[in-house]
């Protein structure tokens, strides 16, 4: 009884103290709340440390991804035409909020999309002759490089802990790896010597898995090792283990104070031995220097697989467990700004391999990148100005033409006229979305 009375008294005291808060000045409460959250938008706080050239790449990608989505939707239609009313179902994926009209969006690229009305006055959209040629060209490029894409998918499986990955997660990499639209239903079954499709293992697993069929020792070598040794593949008896290779680095000009103050730490990191992404990492302890450097190696390898040497950061966060990467993945990416560059424009962040770019141009261009540049040259055709060379031009184009960056849902798959969305892990945006120079310094002191 005494314990019950005591608990009631404590509860009463807590309620009384809570009521006192109601009389606090509202402005003081708001100031306290702001101090506990982000005081400015990420975009506003990170302007001083942006790499202009790579931001141009990001803006171009955001525009291009919308056009490619419409291509994929139209390709699934029997006659490659769709009514604007049906296309409205993809409004969220196109990032085209109401009251903007999809027809107005399409009219901005008359060299790619045709609009016409039928006898009933219903507005339809189709591909122009130029767009149809581009679609066939992309299919030919993907088919031509299908074997290489199969190798990359196999190597992803080889890096994973259980040698299997959920198909729903691999879909996020589809465009970046140059995989075809029928990746899930047909393509994955074309390479039975590499991998196989298996059913969910647990009741709460919703997706099928892609599982490694055969370990290939000649593929268990990182892209950095291959370049250093000047080889295409490792020997057949290659066994992945500790590595001592340095990562290529390129620093933004605004980080001179970090470089001068922590040059020694950066050099120590580069010299530190780390475990190959293809080796067993089960014995590594999370949070250790060895664990973190291996995570950098894994991220570098995954980005090296992509045709654009870039990924949306969400895609990497989906694979934390499978590839044994730290929980605070964004912080690790931002800390190693010499290796990676994180573009923080919009709701979806993009991470790049710095050394893969010279200005805003990829040093080594995959044929799909050349093709996408061709597509972009047809986008937003304007009589007075046909090219968009600067970030300002791209921003104006995006604003004027309603390419609004509400949420870039690029991780989509259009199959059998259905759109399957991958889940997004956006919870890190508030807590780990951006690091100032001082935060980078703090990270290096850890």
Short mmCIF file of C-alpha atoms in Angstrom, two decimals:
data_model
loop_
_atom_site.label_atom_id
_atom_site.label_comp_id
_atom_site.label_asym_id
_atom_site.label_seq_id
_atom_site.Cartn_x
_atom_site.Cartn_y
_atom_site.Cartn_z
CA UNK A 1 0.00 0.00 0.00
CA UNK A 2 2.78 2.41 0.92
CA UNK A 3 4.50 1.73 -2.41
CA UNK A 4 1.29 2.46 -4.26
CA UNK A 5 0.81 5.76 -2.39
CA UNK A 6 4.43 6.69 -3.15
CA UNK A 7 4.01 6.03 -6.84
CA UNK A 8 0.83 8.13 -6.92
CA UNK A 9 2.65 11.02 -5.22
CA UNK A 10 5.50 10.81 -7.77
CA UNK A 11 3.02 10.78 -10.61
CA UNK A 12 1.21 13.78 -9.16
CA UNK A 13 4.50 15.67 -8.87
CA UNK A 14 5.37 14.86 -12.47
CA UNK A 15 1.97 16.12 -13.66
CA UNK A 16 2.36 19.33 -11.67
CA UNK A 17 5.81 19.95 -13.13
CA UNK A 18 4.44 19.29 -16.61
CA UNK A 19 1.70 21.88 -16.05
CA UNK A 20 4.32 24.49 -15.21
CA UNK A 21 5.68 24.15 -18.75
CA UNK A 22 2.35 25.38 -20.08
CA UNK A 23 3.06 28.81 -18.57
CA UNK A 24 6.50 29.15 -20.12
CA UNK A 25 6.97 31.79 -22.76
CA UNK A 26 6.07 30.20 -26.11
CA UNK A 27 9.01 31.85 -27.87
CA UNK A 28 11.43 30.28 -25.37
CA UNK A 29 9.97 26.86 -26.07
CA UNK A 30 10.27 27.38 -29.80
CA UNK A 31 13.88 28.52 -29.42
CA UNK A 32 14.67 25.41 -27.37
CA UNK A 33 12.99 23.20 -29.99
CA UNK A 34 14.96 24.78 -32.81
CA UNK A 35 18.19 24.20 -30.93
CA UNK A 36 17.40 20.48 -30.81
CA UNK A 37 16.63 20.19 -34.54
CA UNK A 38 18.06 21.50 -37.77
CA UNK A 39 18.01 25.30 -37.72
CA UNK A 40 18.18 25.67 -41.50
CA UNK A 41 17.39 23.66 -44.55
CA UNK A 42 20.18 21.31 -45.55
CA UNK A 43 20.45 23.05 -48.90
CA UNK A 44 20.93 26.46 -47.26
CA UNK A 45 23.56 25.24 -44.79
CA UNK A 46 25.68 23.41 -47.35
CA UNK A 47 26.02 26.06 -50.07
CA UNK A 48 29.54 27.03 -49.04
CA UNK A 49 30.91 23.55 -49.51
CA UNK A 50 29.27 22.48 -52.75
CA UNK A 51 31.30 21.28 -55.69
CA UNK A 52 29.67 23.22 -58.50
CA UNK A 53 30.56 20.78 -61.28
CA UNK A 54 29.09 17.77 -59.50
CA UNK A 55 25.96 19.71 -58.58
CA UNK A 56 25.43 20.21 -62.32
CA UNK A 57 25.65 16.43 -62.73
CA UNK A 58 23.05 16.00 -59.98
CA UNK A 59 20.64 18.46 -61.59
CA UNK A 60 20.98 16.80 -64.98
CA UNK A 61 20.35 13.41 -63.43
CA UNK A 62 17.20 14.63 -61.68
CA UNK A 63 15.80 15.92 -64.97
CA UNK A 64 16.84 12.85 -66.94
CA UNK A 65 15.36 10.35 -64.46
CA UNK A 66 11.90 11.79 -65.03
CA UNK A 67 12.17 11.42 -68.78
CA UNK A 68 13.45 7.85 -68.45
CA UNK A 69 10.49 6.97 -66.24
CA UNK A 70 8.06 8.10 -68.96
CA UNK A 71 10.06 6.10 -71.51
CA UNK A 72 9.65 2.99 -69.36
CA UNK A 73 5.93 3.56 -68.83
CA UNK A 74 5.34 3.98 -72.58
CA UNK A 75 7.46 0.93 -73.44
CA UNK A 76 5.05 -1.25 -71.47
CA UNK A 77 2.01 -0.04 -73.38
CA UNK A 78 0.89 -2.24 -76.32
CA UNK A 79 1.17 0.60 -78.85
CA UNK A 80 3.58 2.72 -76.78
CA UNK A 81 0.91 5.35 -76.16
CA UNK A 82 -0.91 6.26 -72.97
CA UNK A 83 -3.67 8.69 -72.08
CA UNK A 84 -2.74 11.64 -69.94
CA UNK A 85 -5.42 10.48 -67.50
CA UNK A 86 -3.60 7.16 -67.02
CA UNK A 87 -0.21 8.86 -66.89
CA UNK A 88 -1.52 10.90 -64.00
CA UNK A 89 -1.18 7.75 -61.86
CA UNK A 90 2.60 8.29 -62.05
CA UNK A 91 2.42 11.91 -60.90
CA UNK A 92 4.19 11.22 -57.61
CA UNK A 93 7.02 9.38 -59.33
CA UNK A 94 7.36 12.26 -61.79
CA UNK A 95 7.54 14.75 -58.90
CA UNK A 96 4.85 16.83 -60.53
CA UNK A 97 2.52 18.06 -57.78
CA UNK A 98 -0.90 19.44 -58.54
CA UNK A 99 -2.13 21.81 -59.93
CA UNK A 100 0.62 21.48 -62.57
CA UNK A 101 -0.50 19.63 -65.67
CA UNK A 102 1.35 16.60 -66.96
CA UNK A 103 0.56 17.71 -70.50
CA UNK A 104 2.43 20.97 -69.87
CA UNK A 105 5.37 18.95 -68.58
CA UNK A 106 5.44 16.81 -71.74
CA UNK A 107 5.19 19.80 -74.07
CA UNK A 108 8.54 20.99 -72.75
CA UNK A 109 10.25 18.21 -74.73
CA UNK A 110 8.55 18.16 -78.15
CA UNK A 111 11.44 16.21 -79.68
CA UNK A 112 10.70 13.28 -77.37
CA UNK A 113 6.95 13.28 -76.71
CA UNK A 114 3.95 13.72 -78.99
CA UNK A 115 0.53 14.84 -77.72
CA UNK A 116 -2.74 14.44 -79.63
CA UNK A 117 -6.48 14.09 -79.02
CA UNK A 118 -8.73 11.30 -80.23
CA UNK A 119 -12.29 11.64 -81.53
CA UNK A 120 -13.63 11.76 -77.99
CA UNK A 121 -11.33 14.61 -77.04
CA UNK A 122 -9.11 12.43 -74.79
CA UNK A 123 -5.48 13.58 -74.74
CA UNK A 124 -2.84 10.92 -75.44
CA UNK A 125 0.95 10.83 -75.24
CA UNK A 126 3.37 8.87 -77.40
CA UNK A 127 7.03 8.78 -78.37
CA UNK A 128 8.41 10.71 -81.31
CA UNK A 129 10.43 8.96 -84.00
CA UNK A 130 13.62 10.25 -82.34
CA UNK A 131 12.50 8.87 -78.97
CA UNK A 132 11.63 5.46 -80.43
CA UNK A 133 15.11 5.27 -81.96
CA UNK A 134 16.61 6.19 -78.61
CA UNK A 135 14.63 3.47 -76.82
CA UNK A 136 15.84 0.82 -79.27
CA UNK A 137 19.40 2.10 -78.94
CA UNK A 138 19.28 1.78 -75.15
CA UNK A 139 17.96 -1.79 -75.39
CA UNK A 140 20.81 -2.70 -77.73
CA UNK A 141 23.42 -1.19 -75.38
CA UNK A 142 21.99 -3.02 -72.35
CA UNK A 143 21.95 -6.33 -74.23
CA UNK A 144 25.49 -5.79 -75.48
CA UNK A 145 26.77 -5.29 -71.93
CA UNK A 146 24.51 -7.88 -70.29
CA UNK A 147 27.36 -10.24 -69.41
CA UNK A 148 29.24 -7.47 -67.60
CA UNK A 149 26.09 -6.49 -65.71
CA UNK A 150 25.68 -10.13 -64.65
CA UNK A 151 29.26 -10.09 -63.36
CA UNK A 152 28.57 -6.97 -61.28
CA UNK A 153 25.41 -8.45 -59.77
CA UNK A 154 27.34 -11.63 -58.96
CA UNK A 155 30.09 -9.64 -57.27
CA UNK A 156 27.47 -7.85 -55.16
CA UNK A 157 26.25 -11.25 -54.00
CA UNK A 158 29.82 -12.31 -53.29
CA UNK A 159 30.31 -9.26 -51.05
CA UNK A 160 27.10 -9.84 -49.08
CA UNK A 161 27.14 -11.65 -45.75
CA UNK A 162 24.73 -14.44 -46.67
CA UNK A 163 25.61 -14.46 -50.39
CA UNK A 164 22.05 -13.43 -51.19
CA UNK A 165 20.20 -10.13 -51.65
CA UNK A 166 16.51 -9.29 -51.81
CA UNK A 167 15.37 -8.66 -55.39
CA UNK A 168 13.44 -5.62 -54.20
CA UNK A 169 16.71 -4.10 -53.05
CA UNK A 170 18.69 -4.92 -56.18
CA UNK A 171 15.98 -3.15 -58.17
CA UNK A 172 17.30 0.10 -56.71
CA UNK A 173 20.52 -0.48 -58.66
CA UNK A 174 18.80 -1.43 -61.93
CA UNK A 175 19.46 1.72 -63.93
CA UNK A 176 22.80 2.32 -62.26
CA UNK A 177 24.08 -1.14 -63.19
CA UNK A 178 22.59 -1.05 -66.67
CA UNK A 179 20.06 -3.82 -66.04
CA UNK A 180 17.04 -4.26 -68.35
CA UNK A 181 13.42 -3.59 -67.41
CA UNK A 182 12.68 -7.32 -67.25
CA UNK A 183 15.39 -7.74 -64.64
CA UNK A 184 13.14 -9.27 -62.00
CA UNK A 185 10.99 -11.58 -64.14
CA UNK A 186 13.29 -12.79 -66.88
CA UNK A 187 16.84 -11.42 -66.87
CA UNK A 188 17.82 -12.93 -63.49
CA UNK A 189 17.06 -16.40 -64.88
CA UNK A 190 19.39 -16.03 -67.86
CA UNK A 191 22.53 -16.67 -65.80
CA UNK A 192 21.97 -19.86 -63.76
CA UNK A 193 25.74 -20.39 -63.42
CA UNK A 194 26.01 -17.06 -61.59
CA UNK A 195 22.89 -16.78 -59.42
CA UNK A 196 19.42 -18.17 -58.84
CA UNK A 197 16.09 -16.85 -57.58
CA UNK A 198 14.96 -18.29 -54.25
CA UNK A 199 11.76 -17.81 -52.28
CA UNK A 200 11.49 -15.80 -49.03
CA UNK A 201 13.15 -17.49 -46.08
CA UNK A 202 11.01 -16.08 -43.28
CA UNK A 203 7.29 -15.34 -42.95
CA UNK A 204 7.89 -11.59 -42.85
CA UNK A 205 10.13 -11.57 -45.96
CA UNK A 206 8.03 -10.11 -48.76
CA UNK A 207 10.52 -10.35 -51.59
CA UNK A 208 12.23 -13.15 -53.43
CA UNK A 209 16.00 -13.34 -53.08
CA UNK A 210 18.80 -13.60 -55.56
CA UNK A 211 21.33 -16.11 -54.28
CA UNK A 212 24.88 -16.78 -55.40
CA UNK A 213 25.16 -20.01 -57.41
CA UNK A 214 28.95 -20.25 -57.75
CA UNK A 215 31.81 -18.38 -56.12
CA UNK A 216 34.17 -17.02 -58.77
CA UNK A 217 37.62 -16.36 -57.35
CA UNK A 218 38.68 -14.42 -60.43
CA UNK A 219 35.96 -11.86 -59.67
CA UNK A 220 36.84 -11.46 -55.97
CA UNK A 221 39.14 -8.52 -56.64
CA UNK A 222 38.22 -4.86 -56.19
CA UNK A 223 38.25 -2.32 -58.98
CA UNK A 224 41.10 -0.52 -57.20
CA UNK A 225 43.19 -3.72 -57.19
CA UNK A 226 42.51 -4.32 -60.86
CA UNK A 227 43.63 -0.83 -61.82
CA UNK A 228 46.73 -1.03 -59.62
CA UNK A 229 47.75 -4.38 -61.12
CA UNK A 230 46.58 -3.57 -64.64
CA UNK A 231 44.46 -6.72 -64.92
CA UNK A 232 40.85 -7.43 -65.88
CA UNK A 233 40.38 -10.31 -63.43
CA UNK A 234 42.22 -12.01 -60.60
CA UNK A 235 43.85 -15.45 -60.91
CA UNK A 236 41.51 -18.42 -60.53
CA UNK A 237 43.11 -19.28 -57.17
CA UNK A 238 42.81 -15.73 -55.79
CA UNK A 239 41.79 -15.52 -52.12
CA UNK A 240 40.59 -12.08 -50.91
CA UNK A 241 42.20 -10.83 -47.73
CA UNK A 242 43.85 -7.75 -46.21
CA UNK A 243 44.59 -4.82 -48.56
CA UNK A 244 46.87 -1.82 -48.23
CA UNK A 245 45.84 0.17 -51.31
CA UNK A 246 45.16 3.89 -50.93
CA UNK A 247 41.95 5.41 -52.23
CA UNK A 248 42.22 8.10 -54.94
CA UNK A 249 41.37 11.46 -53.36
CA UNK A 250 40.27 14.84 -54.70
CA UNK A 251 39.42 17.60 -52.23
CA UNK A 252 37.00 20.52 -52.52
CA UNK A 253 38.79 23.90 -52.29
CA UNK A 254 36.81 24.97 -49.21
CA UNK A 255 38.39 22.28 -47.02
CA UNK A 256 41.92 23.67 -46.84
CA UNK A 257 41.65 24.14 -43.08
CA UNK A 258 40.75 20.46 -42.63
CA UNK A 259 43.59 19.35 -44.88
CA UNK A 260 46.18 21.46 -43.10
CA UNK A 261 45.02 20.44 -39.64
CA UNK A 262 44.37 16.75 -40.25
CA UNK A 263 46.77 15.89 -43.03
CA UNK A 264 48.50 13.38 -40.76
CA UNK A 265 45.25 11.64 -39.85
CA UNK A 266 44.25 11.42 -43.50
CA UNK A 267 47.63 9.92 -44.38
CA UNK A 268 47.32 7.43 -41.52
CA UNK A 269 43.91 6.40 -42.81
CA UNK A 270 45.28 5.86 -46.30
CA UNK A 271 48.17 3.72 -45.00
CA UNK A 272 45.98 1.62 -42.71
CA UNK A 273 45.42 -1.97 -43.83
CA UNK A 274 41.83 -3.04 -44.40
CA UNK A 275 39.92 -6.17 -45.26
CA UNK A 276 38.78 -6.75 -48.84
CA UNK A 277 35.03 -6.28 -49.42
CA UNK A 278 35.01 -9.87 -50.72
CA UNK A 279 36.57 -11.33 -47.56
CA UNK A 280 34.67 -12.54 -44.49
CA UNK A 281 34.09 -9.56 -42.18
CA UNK A 282 32.15 -11.34 -39.44
CA UNK A 283 35.02 -10.94 -36.96
CA UNK A 284 35.27 -7.16 -37.39
CA UNK A 285 33.89 -5.09 -34.53
CA UNK A 286 31.57 -2.23 -35.46
CA UNK A 287 33.03 1.20 -34.76
CA UNK A 288 36.67 0.18 -35.03
CA UNK A 289 39.06 1.82 -37.49
CA UNK A 290 39.36 -1.44 -39.42
CA UNK A 291 35.59 -1.80 -39.64
CA UNK A 292 35.13 1.75 -40.92
CA UNK A 293 37.87 1.54 -43.51
CA UNK A 294 36.45 -1.68 -44.88
CA UNK A 295 33.06 0.08 -45.08
CA UNK A 296 34.70 2.83 -47.17
CA UNK A 297 36.12 0.11 -49.42
CA UNK A 298 32.68 -1.49 -49.82
CA UNK A 299 31.05 1.82 -50.71
CA UNK A 300 33.85 2.63 -53.16
CA UNK A 301 33.43 -0.78 -54.82
CA UNK A 302 29.66 -0.44 -55.13
CA UNK A 303 29.97 3.04 -56.62
CA UNK A 304 32.62 1.72 -59.02
CA UNK A 305 30.07 -0.76 -60.34
CA UNK A 306 27.64 1.97 -61.40
CA UNK A 307 27.69 3.45 -64.88
CA UNK A 308 27.73 7.01 -63.49
CA UNK A 309 30.01 6.36 -60.49
CA UNK A 310 27.25 7.79 -58.35
CA UNK A 311 24.26 6.55 -56.35
CA UNK A 312 21.39 7.95 -54.35
CA UNK A 313 22.51 7.57 -50.74
CA UNK A 314 19.25 5.81 -49.85
CA UNK A 315 20.33 2.91 -52.04
CA UNK A 316 23.43 2.38 -49.93
CA UNK A 317 21.52 2.56 -46.65
CA UNK A 318 19.33 -0.33 -47.80
CA UNK A 319 22.40 -2.60 -47.68
CA UNK A 320 23.89 -1.77 -44.28
CA UNK A 321 23.37 -5.27 -42.88
CA UNK A 322 24.07 -7.20 -46.06
CA UNK A 323 27.43 -5.52 -46.67
CA UNK A 324 28.38 -4.99 -43.00
CA UNK A 325 28.40 -1.21 -43.06
CA UNK A 326 27.98 1.20 -40.11
CA UNK A 327 24.66 2.60 -38.96
CA UNK A 328 25.85 6.18 -39.45
CA UNK A 329 26.69 5.68 -43.09
CA UNK A 330 26.07 9.28 -44.10
CA UNK A 331 28.54 10.53 -41.50
CA UNK A 332 31.22 8.20 -42.86
CA UNK A 333 30.62 9.40 -46.41
CA UNK A 334 30.85 13.03 -45.40
CA UNK A 335 33.92 12.45 -43.26
CA UNK A 336 35.83 11.05 -46.23
CA UNK A 337 35.07 14.00 -48.49
CA UNK A 338 38.31 13.47 -50.41
CA UNK A 339 37.09 10.07 -51.61
CA UNK A 340 33.38 10.80 -51.88
CA UNK A 341 31.29 13.84 -52.62
CA UNK A 342 27.74 14.03 -51.28
CA UNK A 343 25.37 16.31 -53.16
CA UNK A 344 22.75 17.47 -50.70
CA UNK A 345 20.32 19.18 -53.04
CA UNK A 346 16.69 18.18 -52.68
CA UNK A 347 15.23 15.41 -50.54
CA UNK A 348 17.40 12.66 -52.00
CA UNK A 349 21.17 12.90 -51.58
CA UNK A 350 23.62 11.67 -54.20
CA UNK A 351 27.13 10.34 -53.50
CA UNK A 352 29.94 10.41 -56.07
CA UNK A 353 33.43 9.02 -56.40
CA UNK A 354 35.42 12.24 -56.67
CA UNK A 355 38.28 10.81 -58.70
CA UNK A 356 35.90 9.49 -61.39
CA UNK A 357 35.10 13.03 -62.55
CA UNK A 358 37.04 15.80 -64.23
CA UNK A 359 34.85 18.81 -63.65
CA UNK A 360 31.31 17.72 -64.48
CA UNK A 361 32.43 15.05 -66.94
CA UNK A 362 33.03 11.39 -66.24
CA UNK A 363 36.59 10.44 -67.13
CA UNK A 364 35.54 6.99 -68.36
CA UNK A 365 32.07 6.98 -69.89
CA UNK A 366 29.98 3.85 -70.11
CA UNK A 367 28.00 3.65 -73.39
CA UNK A 368 24.81 4.15 -71.36
CA UNK A 369 26.15 7.46 -70.08
CA UNK A 370 26.82 8.58 -73.65
CA UNK A 371 23.28 7.50 -74.55
CA UNK A 372 21.78 9.40 -71.61
CA UNK A 373 23.65 12.53 -72.61
CA UNK A 374 22.07 12.18 -76.03
CA UNK A 375 18.61 11.91 -74.45
CA UNK A 376 19.29 14.98 -72.34
CA UNK A 377 20.22 16.94 -75.46
CA UNK A 378 16.61 16.45 -76.67
CA UNK A 379 15.08 17.52 -73.35
CA UNK A 380 13.70 21.01 -72.91
CA UNK A 381 14.27 22.11 -76.49
CA UNK A 382 13.98 25.87 -76.74
CA UNK A 383 14.45 27.99 -79.86
CA UNK A 384 16.40 30.76 -78.16
CA UNK A 385 18.68 28.53 -76.12
CA UNK A 386 19.11 24.87 -76.93
CA UNK A 387 21.79 23.97 -74.40
CA UNK A 388 21.99 24.13 -70.61
CA UNK A 389 25.57 24.54 -69.52
CA UNK A 390 25.39 25.95 -66.02
CA UNK A 391 23.76 25.08 -62.74
CA UNK A 392 21.71 28.28 -63.00
CA UNK A 393 20.35 27.21 -66.40
CA UNK A 394 19.34 23.84 -64.97
CA UNK A 395 17.70 25.37 -61.92
CA UNK A 396 15.74 27.81 -64.06
CA UNK A 397 14.71 24.99 -66.37
CA UNK A 398 13.57 22.87 -63.45
CA UNK A 399 11.59 25.72 -61.93
CA UNK A 400 10.06 26.93 -65.18
CA UNK A 401 9.23 23.49 -66.48
CA UNK A 402 7.88 22.12 -63.22
CA UNK A 403 10.60 19.54 -62.55
CA UNK A 404 10.03 19.94 -58.84
CA UNK A 405 12.30 18.08 -56.43
CA UNK A 406 9.72 16.96 -53.94
CA UNK A 407 11.00 13.40 -53.59
CA UNK A 408 13.03 11.66 -56.23
CA UNK A 409 11.51 8.22 -56.43
CA UNK A 410 13.92 6.76 -58.94
CA UNK A 411 13.88 3.32 -57.40
CA UNK A 412 10.96 2.15 -59.48
CA UNK A 413 10.34 -0.79 -61.70
CA UNK A 414 7.73 -0.76 -64.44
CA UNK A 415 6.71 -4.29 -65.31
CA UNK A 416 3.49 -5.54 -66.86
CA UNK A 417 2.16 -1.99 -66.74
CA UNK A 418 2.53 -1.90 -62.95
CA UNK A 419 4.80 0.33 -60.92
CA UNK A 420 6.54 -1.29 -57.95
CA UNK A 421 8.03 1.12 -55.45
CA UNK A 422 10.99 0.21 -53.27
CA UNK A 423 10.90 1.21 -49.63
CA UNK A 424 12.84 4.31 -48.67
CA UNK A 425 14.98 4.77 -45.60
CA UNK A 426 14.74 8.49 -45.11
CA UNK A 427 14.97 8.56 -41.36
CA UNK A 428 18.59 9.65 -41.48
CA UNK A 429 17.80 12.91 -43.26
CA UNK A 430 17.10 14.83 -40.07
CA UNK A 431 19.97 13.56 -37.97
CA UNK A 432 22.79 12.89 -40.42
CA UNK A 433 21.85 14.90 -43.47
CA UNK A 434 24.72 17.35 -43.47
CA UNK A 435 28.05 18.07 -41.84
CA UNK A 436 29.71 21.44 -41.60
CA UNK A 437 33.50 21.75 -41.71
CA UNK A 438 33.61 21.84 -37.92
CA UNK A 439 31.72 18.55 -37.81
CA UNK A 440 34.21 17.00 -40.21
CA UNK A 441 37.00 18.13 -37.90
CA UNK A 442 35.15 16.55 -34.99
CA UNK A 443 34.80 13.32 -36.95
CA UNK A 444 38.53 13.18 -37.55
CA UNK A 445 39.23 13.69 -33.84
CA UNK A 446 37.22 10.59 -32.98
#
